[in-house]
Each structure stands twice: as C-alpha cells, then as structure tokens.
C-alpha cells in the first residue's frame, strides 16, 4: 500500500464519519421534536378532559374562602 493510498483511505474515513455524525444529530433532533409533540398532545388532552372539573373545583374553593 502506498502512502497516497493510505492517505486517501484516511481522508475517506474522516469524511464518512463526519457525514454519519450529521445524520445522527438530525435523527436526534427529529426524535426530540416527536417527543415534544407527543407531550403537547398529552397535555392538551389532559386539560381538555380535566379542565372543566378543575374550573368547578376552583370556583367552589373561592366561594368557600372568606373575602379578605
């Protein structure tokens, strides 16, 4: 193996590692985006299901407490 051949292999290895890291970072960003979206859907669903009950509870508590 000549010196030029080994340098070419080293260069190709470095470049391929850099591209692979970019793809993994992009995939990680997509995964975080999906997680944030899922958390938002769960929170919106929870508020929609429990929101009216919480509103009624807070109104009951506020009418029960004496005014200062």
Short mmCIF file of N, CA and C in Angstrom, two decimals:
data_model
loop_
_atom_site.label_atom_id
_atom_site.label_comp_id
_atom_site.label_asym_id
_atom_site.label_seq_id
_atom_site.Cartn_x
_atom_site.Cartn_y
_atom_site.Cartn_z
N UNK A 1 0.86 -1.17 0.00
CA UNK A 1 0.00 0.00 0.00
C UNK A 1 0.90 1.23 0.00
N UNK A 2 0.61 2.12 -0.90
CA UNK A 2 1.43 3.33 -1.00
C UNK A 2 0.94 4.38 -0.01
N UNK A 3 1.77 5.40 0.17
CA UNK A 3 1.42 6.47 1.10
C UNK A 3 0.19 7.23 0.62
N UNK A 4 0.08 7.48 -0.67
CA UNK A 4 -1.09 8.18 -1.23
C UNK A 4 -2.35 7.36 -1.01
N UNK A 5 -2.26 6.07 -1.16
CA UNK A 5 -3.41 5.19 -0.96
C UNK A 5 -3.88 5.23 0.49
N UNK A 6 -2.95 5.16 1.42
CA UNK A 6 -3.32 5.20 2.84
C UNK A 6 -3.89 6.56 3.23
N UNK A 7 -3.35 7.65 2.66
CA UNK A 7 -3.90 8.97 2.95
C UNK A 7 -5.32 9.12 2.40
N UNK A 8 -5.55 8.55 1.22
CA UNK A 8 -6.89 8.60 0.63
C UNK A 8 -7.88 7.83 1.49
N UNK A 9 -7.50 6.68 1.99
CA UNK A 9 -8.37 5.89 2.85
C UNK A 9 -8.66 6.65 4.15
N UNK A 10 -7.64 7.29 4.71
CA UNK A 10 -7.83 8.08 5.92
C UNK A 10 -8.79 9.24 5.67
N UNK A 11 -8.63 9.93 4.57
CA UNK A 11 -9.50 11.05 4.22
C UNK A 11 -10.94 10.59 4.06
N UNK A 12 -11.14 9.48 3.35
CA UNK A 12 -12.49 8.96 3.16
C UNK A 12 -13.12 8.54 4.48
N UNK A 13 -12.32 7.98 5.37
CA UNK A 13 -12.84 7.58 6.67
C UNK A 13 -13.28 8.79 7.47
N UNK A 14 -12.48 9.84 7.50
CA UNK A 14 -12.82 11.05 8.24
C UNK A 14 -14.09 11.69 7.68
N UNK A 15 -14.17 11.80 6.37
CA UNK A 15 -15.35 12.41 5.74
C UNK A 15 -16.60 11.58 6.02
N UNK A 16 -16.49 10.28 5.92
CA UNK A 16 -17.67 9.44 6.16
C UNK A 16 -18.11 9.52 7.62
N UNK A 17 -17.17 9.63 8.55
CA UNK A 17 -17.54 9.79 9.96
C UNK A 17 -18.25 11.11 10.20
N UNK A 18 -17.82 12.18 9.54
CA UNK A 18 -18.48 13.48 9.71
C UNK A 18 -19.90 13.43 9.17
N UNK A 19 -20.11 12.80 8.03
CA UNK A 19 -21.47 12.71 7.49
C UNK A 19 -22.35 11.84 8.36
N UNK A 20 -21.80 10.78 8.91
CA UNK A 20 -22.59 9.91 9.78
C UNK A 20 -23.01 10.65 11.03
N UNK A 21 -22.12 11.47 11.61
CA UNK A 21 -22.46 12.25 12.80
C UNK A 21 -23.58 13.24 12.49
N UNK A 22 -23.56 13.84 11.32
CA UNK A 22 -24.62 14.80 10.95
C UNK A 22 -25.96 14.09 10.85
N UNK A 23 -25.97 12.91 10.27
CA UNK A 23 -27.21 12.17 10.14
C UNK A 23 -27.76 11.80 11.51
N UNK A 24 -26.88 11.39 12.42
CA UNK A 24 -27.33 11.02 13.76
C UNK A 24 -27.84 12.24 14.51
N UNK A 25 -27.20 13.40 14.35
CA UNK A 25 -27.68 14.61 15.01
C UNK A 25 -29.04 15.01 14.45
N UNK A 26 -29.22 14.86 13.15
CA UNK A 26 -30.50 15.17 12.54
C UNK A 26 -31.59 14.23 13.03
N UNK A 27 -31.25 12.96 13.15
CA UNK A 27 -32.22 11.99 13.66
C UNK A 27 -32.57 12.29 15.10
N UNK A 28 -31.60 12.70 15.89
CA UNK A 28 -31.85 13.04 17.28
C UNK A 28 -32.78 14.24 17.37
N UNK A 29 -32.57 15.23 16.53
CA UNK A 29 -33.44 16.41 16.54
C UNK A 29 -34.87 16.02 16.17
N UNK A 30 -35.02 15.13 15.21
CA UNK A 30 -36.36 14.67 14.84
C UNK A 30 -37.00 13.91 15.99
N UNK A 31 -36.23 13.09 16.67
CA UNK A 31 -36.77 12.34 17.82
C UNK A 31 -37.22 13.29 18.93
N UNK A 32 -36.41 14.31 19.22
CA UNK A 32 -36.81 15.28 20.24
C UNK A 32 -38.06 16.03 19.81
N UNK A 33 -38.16 16.36 18.54
CA UNK A 33 -39.36 17.02 18.03
C UNK A 33 -40.60 16.16 18.20
N UNK A 34 -40.47 14.87 17.91
CA UNK A 34 -41.60 13.95 18.10
C UNK A 34 -41.99 13.84 19.56
N UNK A 35 -41.00 13.79 20.44
CA UNK A 35 -41.30 13.73 21.87
C UNK A 35 -42.02 14.98 22.35
N UNK A 36 -41.56 16.14 21.91
CA UNK A 36 -42.21 17.39 22.30
C UNK A 36 -43.64 17.42 21.78
N UNK A 37 -43.85 16.97 20.56
CA UNK A 37 -45.20 16.91 20.01
C UNK A 37 -46.10 15.96 20.79
N UNK A 38 -45.57 14.81 21.17
CA UNK A 38 -46.35 13.84 21.95
C UNK A 38 -46.70 14.40 23.32
N UNK A 39 -45.75 15.05 23.96
CA UNK A 39 -46.02 15.66 25.27
C UNK A 39 -47.09 16.73 25.15
N UNK A 40 -47.03 17.53 24.09
CA UNK A 40 -48.04 18.57 23.88
C UNK A 40 -49.42 17.96 23.71
N UNK A 41 -49.52 16.89 22.93
CA UNK A 41 -50.82 16.23 22.72
C UNK A 41 -51.36 15.69 24.04
N UNK A 42 -50.51 15.08 24.85
CA UNK A 42 -50.94 14.54 26.14
C UNK A 42 -51.41 15.67 27.06
N UNK A 43 -50.68 16.78 27.08
CA UNK A 43 -51.08 17.90 27.93
C UNK A 43 -52.41 18.50 27.48
N UNK A 44 -52.58 18.68 26.19
CA UNK A 44 -53.83 19.25 25.67
C UNK A 44 -55.00 18.32 25.97
N UNK A 45 -54.80 17.03 25.79
CA UNK A 45 -55.85 16.06 26.09
C UNK A 45 -56.19 16.08 27.58
N UNK A 46 -55.17 16.12 28.42
CA UNK A 46 -55.41 16.16 29.87
C UNK A 46 -56.17 17.41 30.29
N UNK A 47 -55.81 18.55 29.75
CA UNK A 47 -56.50 19.79 30.09
C UNK A 47 -57.94 19.75 29.58
N UNK A 48 -58.13 19.20 28.40
CA UNK A 48 -59.49 19.11 27.85
C UNK A 48 -60.37 18.19 28.69
N UNK A 49 -59.81 17.10 29.19
CA UNK A 49 -60.59 16.15 29.98
C UNK A 49 -60.85 16.63 31.41
N UNK A 50 -59.88 17.30 32.01
CA UNK A 50 -59.97 17.66 33.42
C UNK A 50 -60.24 19.14 33.62
N UNK A 51 -60.14 19.93 32.56
CA UNK A 51 -60.24 21.38 32.68
C UNK A 51 -61.51 21.87 33.32
N UNK A 52 -62.67 21.37 32.89
CA UNK A 52 -63.94 21.84 33.44
C UNK A 52 -64.07 21.44 34.91
N UNK A 53 -63.63 20.24 35.26
CA UNK A 53 -63.69 19.80 36.66
C UNK A 53 -62.81 20.69 37.53
N UNK A 54 -61.63 21.06 37.04
CA UNK A 54 -60.74 21.94 37.81
C UNK A 54 -61.35 23.32 37.96
N UNK A 55 -61.97 23.81 36.91
CA UNK A 55 -62.61 25.12 36.98
C UNK A 55 -63.71 25.12 38.03
N UNK A 56 -64.52 24.08 38.04
CA UNK A 56 -65.59 23.97 39.04
C UNK A 56 -65.00 23.88 40.45
N UNK A 57 -63.95 23.12 40.62
CA UNK A 57 -63.31 22.99 41.93
C UNK A 57 -62.77 24.32 42.42
N UNK A 58 -62.09 25.08 41.56
CA UNK A 58 -61.54 26.37 41.96
C UNK A 58 -62.66 27.37 42.29
N UNK A 59 -63.74 27.32 41.54
CA UNK A 59 -64.86 28.20 41.85
C UNK A 59 -65.46 27.87 43.21
N UNK A 60 -65.59 26.57 43.50
CA UNK A 60 -66.12 26.14 44.80
C UNK A 60 -65.21 26.59 45.93
N UNK A 61 -63.91 26.45 45.75
CA UNK A 61 -62.95 26.86 46.78
C UNK A 61 -63.00 28.37 46.97
N UNK A 62 -63.07 29.12 45.88
CA UNK A 62 -63.08 30.59 46.01
C UNK A 62 -64.35 31.10 46.67
N UNK A 63 -65.48 30.44 46.47
CA UNK A 63 -66.70 30.87 47.14
C UNK A 63 -66.71 30.45 48.60
N UNK A 64 -66.01 29.38 48.93
CA UNK A 64 -65.97 28.90 50.31
C UNK A 64 -65.04 29.76 51.18
N UNK A 65 -63.94 30.25 50.61
CA UNK A 65 -62.99 31.06 51.37
C UNK A 65 -63.58 32.43 51.69
N UNK A 66 -63.30 32.92 52.91
CA UNK A 66 -63.80 34.27 53.24
C UNK A 66 -63.05 35.33 52.46
N UNK A 67 -63.73 36.42 52.13
CA UNK A 67 -63.09 37.53 51.43
C UNK A 67 -62.24 38.31 52.40
N UNK A 68 -61.06 38.72 51.98
CA UNK A 68 -60.18 39.50 52.85
C UNK A 68 -60.31 40.96 52.56
#
